[in-house]
Amino acid sequence: MKTIITVCDTCKKENWDPEKNQPRDGEVLAQLVESAANDLQSIEVRRQSCLMGCERACNIAIQSADKLQYVLGRFDANADDAKGIIDYALLYNASETGQVPYKTWPQAIKGHFVARLPILPKPESDQ
C-alpha cells in the first residue's frame, strides 16, 4: 500500500517577500520532496494548495489507508527537511498502523508534528 505525502505548495514563511523570493517556500519544498521520492514505488507525493496551517508553514500531511494520519509543519524548504520527510514516510509505510517508534524518527522531523488523526472507520458495507 502506498504512503501519500501531501505538501502545501502555497505555504510561505513569515519573511517571504513576493518581490524577492519567488517561488513560495511550499512550492520549493514540494519540488524537493518530489525529487527525493522520485524512485520510490511506495511513496506518492501530491501537492495541495493550502493545508490551512499558515502560522506553521511549511506544512505536509502523511497518510495511508487504514493507518493513523499525521499533519506536520514548520519545515524549511531545504534538502535536509525533504530527506527527513521521505525517511519518516518510509518508516510510516513499513508500519502496520502508521505508528513509528520515536527512537527511529529522523532528526529532521522531530518537533514538527501538529496533529495525529485516527484511522477512519470502514463503511459498514465493507465490513
Coordinates of C-alpha atoms in Angstrom, one line a residue:
M1 CA 0.0 0.0 0.0
K2 CA 1.3 3.5 -0.9
T3 CA 2.0 6.2 1.6
I4 CA 0.9 9.6 0.4
I5 CA 2.8 12.8 1.3
T6 CA 0.7 15.9 0.6
V7 CA 2.7 19.1 0.5
C8 CA 1.1 22.5 0.8
D9 CA 2.6 24.3 -2.2
T10 CA 1.2 27.7 -1.2
C11 CA 3.0 27.9 2.2
K12 CA 5.2 30.8 2.7
K13 CA 7.4 31.6 5.7
E14 CA 6.9 34.9 7.6
N15 CA 9.8 36.6 5.8
W16 CA 8.7 35.6 2.3
D17 CA 8.7 38.6 0.0
P18 CA 6.9 38.2 -3.3
E19 CA 9.2 40.8 -4.8
K20 CA 12.3 38.8 -3.9
N21 CA 11.6 35.2 -3.1
Q22 CA 9.6 33.6 -5.9
P23 CA 8.6 30.8 -5.8
R24 CA 6.8 30.3 -2.5
D25 CA 8.5 28.2 0.2
G26 CA 5.9 25.4 -0.1
E27 CA 6.5 25.1 -3.8
V28 CA 10.2 24.7 -3.3
L29 CA 9.6 22.1 -0.5
A30 CA 7.2 20.2 -2.8
Q31 CA 9.8 20.1 -5.6
L32 CA 12.5 18.8 -3.1
V33 CA 10.2 16.2 -1.6
E34 CA 9.1 15.1 -5.1
S35 CA 12.7 14.8 -6.2
A36 CA 13.7 12.8 -3.0
A37 CA 10.8 10.4 -3.6
N38 CA 11.3 10.1 -7.4
D39 CA 12.4 6.4 -7.4
L40 CA 10.3 5.2 -4.5
Q41 CA 7.4 3.0 -5.5
S42 CA 5.8 3.0 -2.0
I43 CA 5.7 6.8 -1.7
E44 CA 3.4 9.2 -3.7
V45 CA 3.8 12.9 -3.4
R46 CA 1.0 15.2 -4.2
R47 CA 0.5 19.0 -3.9
Q48 CA -2.4 20.8 -2.3
S49 CA -3.0 24.5 -2.4
C50 CA -3.3 25.5 1.3
L51 CA -3.5 23.0 4.2
M52 CA -4.7 25.9 6.4
G53 CA -1.7 25.8 8.7
C54 CA -0.2 29.2 7.6
E55 CA 1.2 30.0 11.0
R56 CA 3.2 26.8 10.9
A57 CA 4.4 27.0 7.3
C58 CA 5.7 24.8 5.6
N59 CA 3.1 22.1 6.1
I60 CA 2.7 18.5 5.0
A61 CA 0.3 15.5 5.6
I62 CA 1.3 11.8 5.7
Q63 CA -1.5 9.4 5.0
S64 CA -2.2 5.8 4.0
A65 CA -5.4 3.7 4.0
D66 CA -6.2 2.0 7.4
K67 CA -3.4 3.9 9.2
L68 CA -3.1 6.8 11.5
Q69 CA -2.6 10.1 9.6
Y70 CA -0.3 12.9 10.5
V71 CA 0.0 16.6 9.9
L72 CA 3.4 18.2 10.3
G73 CA 4.5 21.8 9.9
R74 CA 7.3 24.3 10.5
F75 CA 9.5 22.8 7.8
D76 CA 12.1 24.8 5.9
A77 CA 12.3 24.5 2.1
N78 CA 15.6 22.7 2.0
A79 CA 17.0 19.3 1.1
D80 CA 17.6 18.2 4.7
D81 CA 13.9 18.7 5.6
A82 CA 12.8 17.0 2.4
K83 CA 15.0 14.0 3.1
G84 CA 13.7 13.8 6.7
I85 CA 10.1 13.8 5.4
I86 CA 10.9 11.0 3.0
D87 CA 12.8 9.0 5.6
Y88 CA 9.9 9.2 8.0
A89 CA 7.4 8.4 5.3
L90 CA 9.3 5.2 4.5
L91 CA 9.2 4.2 8.2
Y92 CA 5.5 5.1 8.3
N93 CA 4.9 3.0 5.2
A94 CA 6.6 -0.1 6.8
S95 CA 4.4 0.3 9.9
E96 CA 1.2 -1.7 10.1
T97 CA -0.7 1.0 12.0
G98 CA 1.2 4.2 11.0
Q99 CA 2.9 4.5 14.4
V100 CA 6.6 4.8 14.2
P101 CA 8.7 4.5 17.4
Y102 CA 10.1 7.8 18.4
K103 CA 13.7 6.5 18.7
T104 CA 13.6 5.8 14.9
W105 CA 12.4 9.2 13.8
P106 CA 14.8 11.2 11.6
Q107 CA 16.0 14.2 13.5
A108 CA 14.6 16.5 10.7
I109 CA 11.0 15.7 11.6
K110 CA 11.3 15.9 15.4
G111 CA 9.3 18.8 16.8
H112 CA 7.3 19.2 13.6
F113 CA 4.2 17.2 14.4
V114 CA 1.0 19.2 14.6
A115 CA -1.8 16.5 14.7
R116 CA -2.3 12.8 14.6
L117 CA -5.7 11.8 13.1
P118 CA -7.3 8.5 13.9
I119 CA -7.8 5.7 11.4
L120 CA -11.1 6.2 9.6
P121 CA -13.6 3.5 10.2
K122 CA -14.5 1.3 7.3
P123 CA -18.0 1.8 5.9
E124 CA -20.4 -0.8 7.2
S125 CA -20.8 -2.2 3.7
D126 CA -17.0 -3.0 3.7
Q127 CA -17.1 -4.9 7.0

